[in-house]
PDB file of N, CA and C in Angstrom:
ATOM      1  N   HIS A   8       1.681 -31.781  27.102  1.00  0.00           N
ATOM      2  CA  HIS A   8       2.124 -31.867  25.729  1.00  0.00           C
ATOM      3  C   HIS A   8       2.669 -30.499  25.307  1.00  0.00           C
ATOM      4  N   GLU A   9       3.926 -30.448  24.966  1.00  0.00           N
ATOM      5  CA  GLU A   9       4.566 -29.197  24.600  1.00  0.00           C
ATOM      6  C   GLU A   9       4.448 -28.939  23.101  1.00  0.00           C
ATOM      7  N   ILE A  10       4.146 -27.715  22.737  1.00  0.00           N
ATOM      8  CA  ILE A  10       4.029 -27.335  21.327  1.00  0.00           C
ATOM      9  C   ILE A  10       5.379 -26.806  20.865  1.00  0.00           C
ATOM     10  N   ASP A  11       5.842 -27.315  19.714  1.00  0.00           N
ATOM     11  CA  ASP A  11       7.110 -26.863  19.147  1.00  0.00           C
ATOM     12  C   ASP A  11       6.837 -25.638  18.285  1.00  0.00           C
ATOM     13  N   SER A  12       7.177 -24.476  18.774  1.00  0.00           N
ATOM     14  CA  SER A  12       6.903 -23.233  18.053  1.00  0.00           C
ATOM     15  C   SER A  12       7.856 -23.014  16.881  1.00  0.00           C
ATOM     16  N   LYS A  13       8.763 -23.939  16.672  1.00  0.00           N
ATOM     17  CA  LYS A  13       9.710 -23.798  15.566  1.00  0.00           C
ATOM     18  C   LYS A  13       9.288 -24.617  14.354  1.00  0.00           C
ATOM     19  N   LYS A  14       8.041 -25.045  14.324  1.00  0.00           N
ATOM     20  CA  LYS A  14       7.511 -25.798  13.190  1.00  0.00           C
ATOM     21  C   LYS A  14       6.376 -24.992  12.564  1.00  0.00           C
ATOM     22  N   PHE A  15       6.219 -25.129  11.260  1.00  0.00           N
ATOM     23  CA  PHE A  15       5.208 -24.360  10.533  1.00  0.00           C
ATOM     24  C   PHE A  15       3.980 -25.212  10.247  1.00  0.00           C
ATOM     25  N   SER A  16       2.806 -24.659  10.497  1.00  0.00           N
ATOM     26  CA  SER A  16       1.571 -25.346  10.130  1.00  0.00           C
ATOM     27  C   SER A  16       1.058 -24.848   8.787  1.00  0.00           C
ATOM     28  N   PHE A  17       1.442 -23.637   8.408  1.00  0.00           N
ATOM     29  CA  PHE A  17       0.976 -23.032   7.161  1.00  0.00           C
ATOM     30  C   PHE A  17       2.092 -22.176   6.568  1.00  0.00           C
ATOM     31  N   VAL A  18       2.334 -22.347   5.277  1.00  0.00           N
ATOM     32  CA  VAL A  18       3.346 -21.554   4.575  1.00  0.00           C
ATOM     33  C   VAL A  18       2.703 -21.003   3.309  1.00  0.00           C
ATOM     34  N   HIS A  19       2.709 -19.683   3.155  1.00  0.00           N
ATOM     35  CA  HIS A  19       2.176 -19.034   1.955  1.00  0.00           C
ATOM     36  C   HIS A  19       3.366 -18.493   1.176  1.00  0.00           C
ATOM     37  N   ILE A  20       3.653 -19.122   0.046  1.00  0.00           N
ATOM     38  CA  ILE A  20       4.810 -18.732  -0.765  1.00  0.00           C
ATOM     39  C   ILE A  20       4.340 -17.742  -1.821  1.00  0.00           C
ATOM     40  N   ASP A  21       4.789 -16.505  -1.679  1.00  0.00           N
ATOM     41  CA  ASP A  21       4.392 -15.409  -2.561  1.00  0.00           C
ATOM     42  C   ASP A  21       5.645 -14.668  -3.017  1.00  0.00           C
ATOM     43  N   VAL A  22       6.506 -15.393  -3.729  1.00  0.00           N
ATOM     44  CA  VAL A  22       7.764 -14.790  -4.174  1.00  0.00           C
ATOM     45  C   VAL A  22       7.885 -14.735  -5.697  1.00  0.00           C
ATOM     46  N   ASP A  23       6.964 -15.361  -6.398  1.00  0.00           N
ATOM     47  CA  ASP A  23       6.775 -15.255  -7.849  1.00  0.00           C
ATOM     48  C   ASP A  23       7.810 -15.946  -8.732  1.00  0.00           C
ATOM     49  N   LEU A  24       9.066 -15.898  -8.410  1.00  0.00           N
ATOM     50  CA  LEU A  24      10.106 -16.398  -9.307  1.00  0.00           C
ATOM     51  C   LEU A  24      10.597 -17.794  -8.924  1.00  0.00           C
ATOM     52  N   TYR A  25      11.104 -18.503  -9.912  1.00  0.00           N
ATOM     53  CA  TYR A  25      11.684 -19.831  -9.706  1.00  0.00           C
ATOM     54  C   TYR A  25      12.789 -19.773  -8.655  1.00  0.00           C
ATOM     55  N   SER A  26      13.755 -18.882  -8.842  1.00  0.00           N
ATOM     56  CA  SER A  26      14.934 -18.846  -7.957  1.00  0.00           C
ATOM     57  C   SER A  26      14.559 -18.526  -6.513  1.00  0.00           C
ATOM     58  N   SER A  27      13.659 -17.587  -6.319  1.00  0.00           N
ATOM     59  CA  SER A  27      13.279 -17.248  -4.948  1.00  0.00           C
ATOM     60  C   SER A  27      12.416 -18.352  -4.328  1.00  0.00           C
ATOM     61  N   THR A  28      11.626 -19.056  -5.145  1.00  0.00           N
ATOM     62  CA  THR A  28      10.857 -20.196  -4.638  1.00  0.00           C
ATOM     63  C   THR A  28      11.809 -21.292  -4.161  1.00  0.00           C
ATOM     64  N   CYS A  29      12.878 -21.534  -4.917  1.00  0.00           N
ATOM     65  CA  CYS A  29      13.892 -22.516  -4.502  1.00  0.00           C
ATOM     66  C   CYS A  29      14.457 -22.140  -3.132  1.00  0.00           C
ATOM     67  N   SER A  30      14.769 -20.882  -2.948  1.00  0.00           N
ATOM     68  CA  SER A  30      15.334 -20.418  -1.675  1.00  0.00           C
ATOM     69  C   SER A  30      14.351 -20.617  -0.524  1.00  0.00           C
ATOM     70  N   VAL A  31      13.082 -20.280  -0.742  1.00  0.00           N
ATOM     71  CA  VAL A  31      12.077 -20.432   0.306  1.00  0.00           C
ATOM     72  C   VAL A  31      11.894 -21.904   0.673  1.00  0.00           C
ATOM     73  N   LEU A  32      11.825 -22.773  -0.337  1.00  0.00           N
ATOM     74  CA  LEU A  32      11.641 -24.203  -0.055  1.00  0.00           C
ATOM     75  C   LEU A  32      12.806 -24.755   0.758  1.00  0.00           C
ATOM     76  N   GLU A  33      14.013 -24.359   0.428  1.00  0.00           N
ATOM     77  CA  GLU A  33      15.172 -24.808   1.212  1.00  0.00           C
ATOM     78  C   GLU A  33      15.087 -24.290   2.643  1.00  0.00           C
ATOM     79  N   PHE A  34      14.642 -23.052   2.804  1.00  0.00           N
ATOM     80  CA  PHE A  34      14.530 -22.462   4.140  1.00  0.00           C
ATOM     81  C   PHE A  34      13.496 -23.190   5.002  1.00  0.00           C
ATOM     82  N   ILE A  35      12.333 -23.516   4.416  1.00  0.00           N
ATOM     83  CA  ILE A  35      11.258 -24.106   5.223  1.00  0.00           C
ATOM     84  C   ILE A  35      11.424 -25.596   5.474  1.00  0.00           C
ATOM     85  N   LYS A  36      12.311 -26.238   4.755  1.00  0.00           N
ATOM     86  CA  LYS A  36      12.442 -27.694   4.800  1.00  0.00           C
ATOM     87  C   LYS A  36      12.572 -28.260   6.214  1.00  0.00           C
ATOM     88  N   ASP A  37      13.282 -27.601   7.087  1.00  0.00           N
ATOM     89  CA  ASP A  37      13.465 -28.103   8.450  1.00  0.00           C
ATOM     90  C   ASP A  37      12.345 -27.690   9.399  1.00  0.00           C
ATOM     91  N   TYR A  38      11.381 -26.915   8.910  1.00  0.00           N
ATOM     92  CA  TYR A  38      10.316 -26.404   9.767  1.00  0.00           C
ATOM     93  C   TYR A  38       8.940 -26.990   9.438  1.00  0.00           C
ATOM     94  N   ILE A  39       8.823 -27.718   8.328  1.00  0.00           N
ATOM     95  CA  ILE A  39       7.531 -28.303   7.981  1.00  0.00           C
ATOM     96  C   ILE A  39       7.366 -29.651   8.663  1.00  0.00           C
ATOM     97  N   VAL A  40       6.120 -30.020   8.882  1.00  0.00           N
ATOM     98  CA  VAL A  40       5.779 -31.285   9.530  1.00  0.00           C
ATOM     99  C   VAL A  40       4.605 -31.900   8.781  1.00  0.00           C
ATOM    100  N   GLU A  41       4.291 -33.143   9.112  1.00  0.00           N
ATOM    101  CA  GLU A  41       3.102 -33.753   8.526  1.00  0.00           C
ATOM    102  C   GLU A  41       1.896 -32.884   8.848  1.00  0.00           C
ATOM    103  N   GLY A  42       1.121 -32.550   7.823  1.00  0.00           N
ATOM    104  CA  GLY A  42      -0.046 -31.699   7.997  1.00  0.00           C
ATOM    105  C   GLY A  42       0.173 -30.245   7.656  1.00  0.00           C
ATOM    106  N   THR A  43       1.426 -29.829   7.501  1.00  0.00           N
ATOM    107  CA  THR A  43       1.687 -28.451   7.090  1.00  0.00           C
ATOM    108  C   THR A  43       1.018 -28.204   5.747  1.00  0.00           C
ATOM    109  N   ILE A  44       0.385 -27.049   5.600  1.00  0.00           N
ATOM    110  CA  ILE A  44      -0.193 -26.635   4.325  1.00  0.00           C
ATOM    111  C   ILE A  44       0.797 -25.686   3.660  1.00  0.00           C
ATOM    112  N   ILE A  45       1.113 -25.964   2.392  1.00  0.00           N
ATOM    113  CA  ILE A  45       1.992 -25.085   1.615  1.00  0.00           C
ATOM    114  C   ILE A  45       1.166 -24.532   0.463  1.00  0.00           C
ATOM    115  N   LEU A  46       1.084 -23.216   0.385  1.00  0.00           N
ATOM    116  CA  LEU A  46       0.296 -22.546  -0.638  1.00  0.00           C
ATOM    117  C   LEU A  46       1.212 -21.743  -1.550  1.00  0.00           C
ATOM    118  N   PHE A  47       1.076 -21.956  -2.843  1.00  0.00           N
ATOM    119  CA  PHE A  47       1.840 -21.218  -3.852  1.00  0.00           C
ATOM    120  C   PHE A  47       0.884 -20.257  -4.549  1.00  0.00           C
ATOM    121  N   ASP A  48       1.208 -18.974  -4.593  1.00  0.00           N
ATOM    122  CA  ASP A  48       0.270 -18.007  -5.164  1.00  0.00           C
ATOM    123  C   ASP A  48       0.341 -17.891  -6.685  1.00  0.00           C
ATOM    124  N   ASP A  49       1.422 -18.347  -7.313  1.00  0.00           N
ATOM    125  CA  ASP A  49       1.573 -18.220  -8.764  1.00  0.00           C
ATOM    126  C   ASP A  49       1.807 -19.564  -9.442  1.00  0.00           C
ATOM    127  N   TRP A  50       1.132 -20.586  -8.990  1.00  0.00           N
ATOM    128  CA  TRP A  50       1.309 -21.943  -9.508  1.00  0.00           C
ATOM    129  C   TRP A  50       0.919 -22.060 -10.981  1.00  0.00           C
ATOM    130  N   TYR A  51      -0.162 -21.401 -11.367  1.00  0.00           N
ATOM    131  CA  TYR A  51      -0.705 -21.541 -12.723  1.00  0.00           C
ATOM    132  C   TYR A  51      -0.394 -20.339 -13.613  1.00  0.00           C
ATOM    133  N   CYS A  52       0.790 -19.779 -13.505  1.00  0.00           N
ATOM    134  CA  CYS A  52       1.152 -18.604 -14.307  1.00  0.00           C
ATOM    135  C   CYS A  52       1.713 -18.971 -15.687  1.00  0.00           C
ATOM    136  N   PHE A  53       1.926 -20.239 -15.933  1.00  0.00           N
ATOM    137  CA  PHE A  53       2.472 -20.682 -17.219  1.00  0.00           C
ATOM    138  C   PHE A  53       1.485 -21.631 -17.874  1.00  0.00           C
ATOM    139  N   PRO A  54       1.594 -21.816 -19.191  1.00  0.00           N
ATOM    140  CA  PRO A  54       0.672 -22.730 -19.883  1.00  0.00           C
ATOM    141  C   PRO A  54       0.716 -24.147 -19.296  1.00  0.00           C
ATOM    142  N   ILE A  55      -0.393 -24.851 -19.392  1.00  0.00           N
ATOM    143  CA  ILE A  55      -0.495 -26.228 -18.905  1.00  0.00           C
ATOM    144  C   ILE A  55       0.606 -27.071 -19.537  1.00  0.00           C
ATOM    145  N   GLY A  56       1.236 -27.892 -18.728  1.00  0.00           N
ATOM    146  CA  GLY A  56       2.281 -28.779 -19.216  1.00  0.00           C
ATOM    147  C   GLY A  56       3.685 -28.199 -19.153  1.00  0.00           C
ATOM    148  N   GLU A  57       3.794 -26.899 -18.939  1.00  0.00           N
ATOM    149  CA  GLU A  57       5.122 -26.284 -18.830  1.00  0.00           C
ATOM    150  C   GLU A  57       5.544 -26.244 -17.364  1.00  0.00           C
ATOM    151  N   GLU A  58       6.668 -26.855 -17.083  1.00  0.00           N
ATOM    152  CA  GLU A  58       7.178 -26.864 -15.713  1.00  0.00           C
ATOM    153  C   GLU A  58       8.153 -25.713 -15.556  1.00  0.00           C
ATOM    154  N   LYS A  59       7.624 -24.593 -15.109  1.00  0.00           N
ATOM    155  CA  LYS A  59       8.417 -23.385 -14.894  1.00  0.00           C
ATOM    156  C   LYS A  59       8.034 -22.789 -13.547  1.00  0.00           C
ATOM    157  N   GLY A  60       8.759 -21.777 -13.140  1.00  0.00           N
ATOM    158  CA  GLY A  60       8.419 -21.038 -11.928  1.00  0.00           C
ATOM    159  C   GLY A  60       8.295 -21.913 -10.693  1.00  0.00           C
ATOM    160  N   GLU A  61       7.207 -21.725  -9.958  1.00  0.00           N
ATOM    161  CA  GLU A  61       7.000 -22.445  -8.707  1.00  0.00           C
ATOM    162  C   GLU A  61       6.866 -23.947  -8.932  1.00  0.00           C
ATOM    163  N   LYS A  62       6.231 -24.353 -10.020  1.00  0.00           N
ATOM    164  CA  LYS A  62       6.102 -25.797 -10.323  1.00  0.00           C
ATOM    165  C   LYS A  62       7.468 -26.436 -10.470  1.00  0.00           C
ATOM    166  N   LYS A  63       8.332 -25.782 -11.225  1.00  0.00           N
ATOM    167  CA  LYS A  63       9.677 -26.319 -11.451  1.00  0.00           C
ATOM    168  C   LYS A  63      10.457 -26.371 -10.138  1.00  0.00           C
ATOM    169  N   ALA A  64      10.363 -25.319  -9.355  1.00  0.00           N
ATOM    170  CA  ALA A  64      11.087 -25.269  -8.078  1.00  0.00           C
ATOM    171  C   ALA A  64      10.628 -26.394  -7.155  1.00  0.00           C
ATOM    172  N   LEU A  65       9.316 -26.616  -7.062  1.00  0.00           N
ATOM    173  CA  LEU A  65       8.814 -27.674  -6.181  1.00  0.00           C
ATOM    174  C   LEU A  65       9.208 -29.048  -6.702  1.00  0.00           C
ATOM    175  N   SER A  66       9.111 -29.254  -7.993  1.00  0.00           N
ATOM    176  CA  SER A  66       9.492 -30.540  -8.573  1.00  0.00           C
ATOM    177  C   SER A  66      10.951 -30.872  -8.251  1.00  0.00           C
ATOM    178  N   GLU A  67      11.839 -29.912  -8.442  1.00  0.00           N
ATOM    179  CA  GLU A  67      13.263 -30.124  -8.137  1.00  0.00           C
ATOM    180  C   GLU A  67      13.476 -30.347  -6.640  1.00  0.00           C
ATOM    181  N   PHE A  68      12.775 -29.587  -5.818  1.00  0.00           N
ATOM    182  CA  PHE A  68      12.888 -29.718  -4.364  1.00  0.00           C
ATOM    183  C   PHE A  68      12.494 -31.127  -3.920  1.00  0.00           C
ATOM    184  N   LEU A  69      11.388 -31.642  -4.449  1.00  0.00           N
ATOM    185  CA  LEU A  69      10.930 -32.977  -4.063  1.00  0.00           C
ATOM    186  C   LEU A  69      11.861 -34.070  -4.568  1.00  0.00           C
ATOM    187  N   LYS A  70      12.512 -33.854  -5.698  1.00  0.00           N
ATOM    188  CA  LYS A  70      13.499 -34.827  -6.197  1.00  0.00           C
ATOM    189  C   LYS A  70      14.716 -34.848  -5.280  1.00  0.00           C
ATOM    190  N   LYS A  71      15.124 -33.679  -4.782  1.00  0.00           N
ATOM    191  CA  LYS A  71      16.268 -33.585  -3.871  1.00  0.00           C
ATOM    192  C   LYS A  71      15.921 -34.053  -2.460  1.00  0.00           C
ATOM    193  N   ASN A  72      14.644 -34.071  -2.143  1.00  0.00           N
ATOM    194  CA  ASN A  72      14.173 -34.432  -0.798  1.00  0.00           C
ATOM    195  C   ASN A  72      13.090 -35.497  -0.907  1.00  0.00           C
ATOM    196  N   PRO A  73      13.452 -36.704  -1.347  1.00  0.00           N
ATOM    197  CA  PRO A  73      12.442 -37.742  -1.561  1.00  0.00           C
ATOM    198  C   PRO A  73      11.755 -38.208  -0.279  1.00  0.00           C
ATOM    199  N   ASN A  74      12.259 -37.804   0.862  1.00  0.00           N
ATOM    200  CA  ASN A  74      11.628 -38.155   2.137  1.00  0.00           C
ATOM    201  C   ASN A  74      10.382 -37.315   2.417  1.00  0.00           C
ATOM    202  N   ILE A  75      10.185 -36.245   1.637  1.00  0.00           N
ATOM    203  CA  ILE A  75       9.020 -35.370   1.815  1.00  0.00           C
ATOM    204  C   ILE A  75       7.981 -35.727   0.765  1.00  0.00           C
ATOM    205  N   GLU A  76       6.773 -36.032   1.225  1.00  0.00           N
ATOM    206  CA  GLU A  76       5.688 -36.372   0.312  1.00  0.00           C
ATOM    207  C   GLU A  76       4.540 -35.384   0.498  1.00  0.00           C
ATOM    208  N   LEU A  77       4.092 -34.810  -0.621  1.00  0.00           N
ATOM    209  CA  LEU A  77       2.989 -33.858  -0.586  1.00  0.00           C
ATOM    210  C   LEU A  77       1.733 -34.474  -1.183  1.00  0.00           C
ATOM    211  N   GLU A  78       0.608 -33.935  -0.788  1.00  0.00           N
ATOM    212  CA  GLU A  78      -0.678 -34.337  -1.349  1.00  0.00           C
ATOM    213  C   GLU A  78      -1.360 -33.080  -1.886  1.00  0.00           C
ATOM    214  N   ASN A  79      -1.834 -33.140  -3.133  1.00  0.00           N
ATOM    215  CA  ASN A  79      -2.582 -32.013  -3.686  1.00  0.00           C
ATOM    216  C   ASN A  79      -3.757 -31.696  -2.784  1.00  0.00           C
ATOM    217  N   TRP A  80      -4.008 -30.415  -2.586  1.00  0.00           N
ATOM    218  CA  TRP A  80      -5.182 -30.046  -1.816  1.00  0.00           C
ATOM    219  C   TRP A  80      -6.149 -29.330  -2.742  1.00  0.00           C
ATOM    220  N   LYS A  81      -6.069 -28.015  -2.847  1.00  0.00           N
ATOM    221  CA  LYS A  81      -7.008 -27.323  -3.724  1.00  0.00           C
ATOM    222  C   LYS A  81      -6.381 -26.078  -4.324  1.00  0.00           C
ATOM    223  N   ASN A  82      -7.069 -25.590  -5.347  1.00  0.00           N
ATOM    224  CA  ASN A  82      -6.625 -24.354  -5.980  1.00  0.00           C
ATOM    225  C   ASN A  82      -6.968 -23.179  -5.075  1.00  0.00           C
ATOM    226  N   TYR A  83      -6.222 -22.122  -5.267  1.00  0.00           N
ATOM    227  CA  TYR A  83      -6.375 -20.926  -4.450  1.00  0.00           C
ATOM    228  C   TYR A  83      -6.452 -19.726  -5.388  1.00  0.00           C
ATOM    229  N   SER A  84      -7.514 -18.980  -5.327  1.00  0.00           N
ATOM    230  CA  SER A  84      -7.705 -17.810  -6.162  1.00  0.00           C
ATOM    231  C   SER A  84      -7.552 -18.187  -7.640  1.00  0.00           C
ATOM    232  N   THR A  85      -7.034 -17.296  -8.453  1.00  0.00           N
ATOM    233  CA  THR A  85      -6.928 -17.539  -9.893  1.00  0.00           C
ATOM    234  C   THR A  85      -5.717 -18.392 -10.257  1.00  0.00           C
ATOM    235  N   PHE A  86      -4.568 -18.120  -9.651  1.00  0.00           N
ATOM    236  CA  PHE A  86      -3.324 -18.773 -10.062  1.00  0.00           C
ATOM    237  C   PHE A  86      -2.710 -19.670  -8.993  1.00  0.00           C
ATOM    238  N   GLY A  87      -3.298 -19.762  -7.830  1.00  0.00           N
ATOM    239  CA  GLY A  87      -2.675 -20.466  -6.715  1.00  0.00           C
ATOM    240  C   GLY A  87      -3.033 -21.937  -6.596  1.00  0.00           C
ATOM    241  N   LYS A  88      -2.186 -22.657  -5.879  1.00  0.00           N
ATOM    242  CA  LYS A  88      -2.337 -24.090  -5.636  1.00  0.00           C
ATOM    243  C   LYS A  88      -1.832 -24.378  -4.229  1.00  0.00           C
ATOM    244  N   SER A  89      -2.479 -25.332  -3.545  1.00  0.00           N
ATOM    245  CA  SER A  89      -2.026 -25.679  -2.202  1.00  0.00           C
ATOM    246  C   SER A  89      -1.827 -27.181  -2.081  1.00  0.00           C
ATOM    247  N   PHE A  90      -0.990 -27.541  -1.113  1.00  0.00           N
ATOM    248  CA  PHE A  90      -0.618 -28.925  -0.839  1.00  0.00           C
ATOM    249  C   PHE A  90      -0.572 -29.147   0.658  1.00  0.00           C
ATOM    250  N   PHE A  91      -0.843 -30.390   1.079  1.00  0.00           N
ATOM    251  CA  PHE A  91      -0.579 -30.836   2.444  1.00  0.00           C
ATOM    252  C   PHE A  91       0.737 -31.583   2.441  1.00  0.00           C
ATOM    253  N   VAL A  92       1.521 -31.433   3.488  1.00  0.00           N
ATOM    254  CA  VAL A  92       2.661 -32.317   3.677  1.00  0.00           C
ATOM    255  C   VAL A  92       2.084 -33.627   4.195  1.00  0.00           C
ATOM    256  N   LYS A  93       2.135 -34.653   3.372  1.00  0.00           N
ATOM    257  CA  LYS A  93       1.543 -35.955   3.719  1.00  0.00           C
ATOM    258  C   LYS A  93       2.433 -36.733   4.670  1.00  0.00           C
ATOM    259  N   SER A  94       3.724 -36.730   4.386  1.00  0.00           N
ATOM    260  CA  SER A  94       4.657 -37.427   5.272  1.00  0.00           C
ATOM    261  C   SER A  94       6.064 -36.887   5.092  1.00  0.00           C
ATOM    262  N   ILE A  95       6.829 -37.056   6.154  1.00  0.00           N
ATOM    263  CA  ILE A  95       8.265 -36.742   6.132  1.00  0.00           C
ATOM    264  C   ILE A  95       8.960 -37.926   6.768  1.00  0.00           C
ATOM    265  N   LYS A  96       9.637 -38.693   5.948  1.00  0.00           N
ATOM    266  CA  LYS A  96      10.341 -39.872   6.450  1.00  0.00           C
ATOM    267  C   LYS A  96      11.721 -39.450   6.931  1.00  0.00           C
ATOM    268  N   LYS A  97      12.116 -40.024   8.023  1.00  0.00           N
ATOM    269  CA  LYS A  97      13.437 -39.708   8.604  1.00  0.00           C
ATOM    270  C   LYS A  97      14.532 -40.493   7.958  1.00  0.00           C
TER     271      LYS A  97
END
């Protein structure tokens, strides 16, 4: 069984801004697989209910890529949030 070293099992997104989060998500899109953990370090930097920063970037990314499904995992530190890639439909 050969391991594909071009796939990511864990991604820690620590870029803080909406625009740079968009860039990172586009970059990793071809490297994530089912089971990949994606961690955002500044998920909770805005008031509850406001879709800004990393939340906004991920929401837009998932709308543009409906074949990718994430599952909430757990909070990380004070402001972070993590997700599992649940499925990637071809």
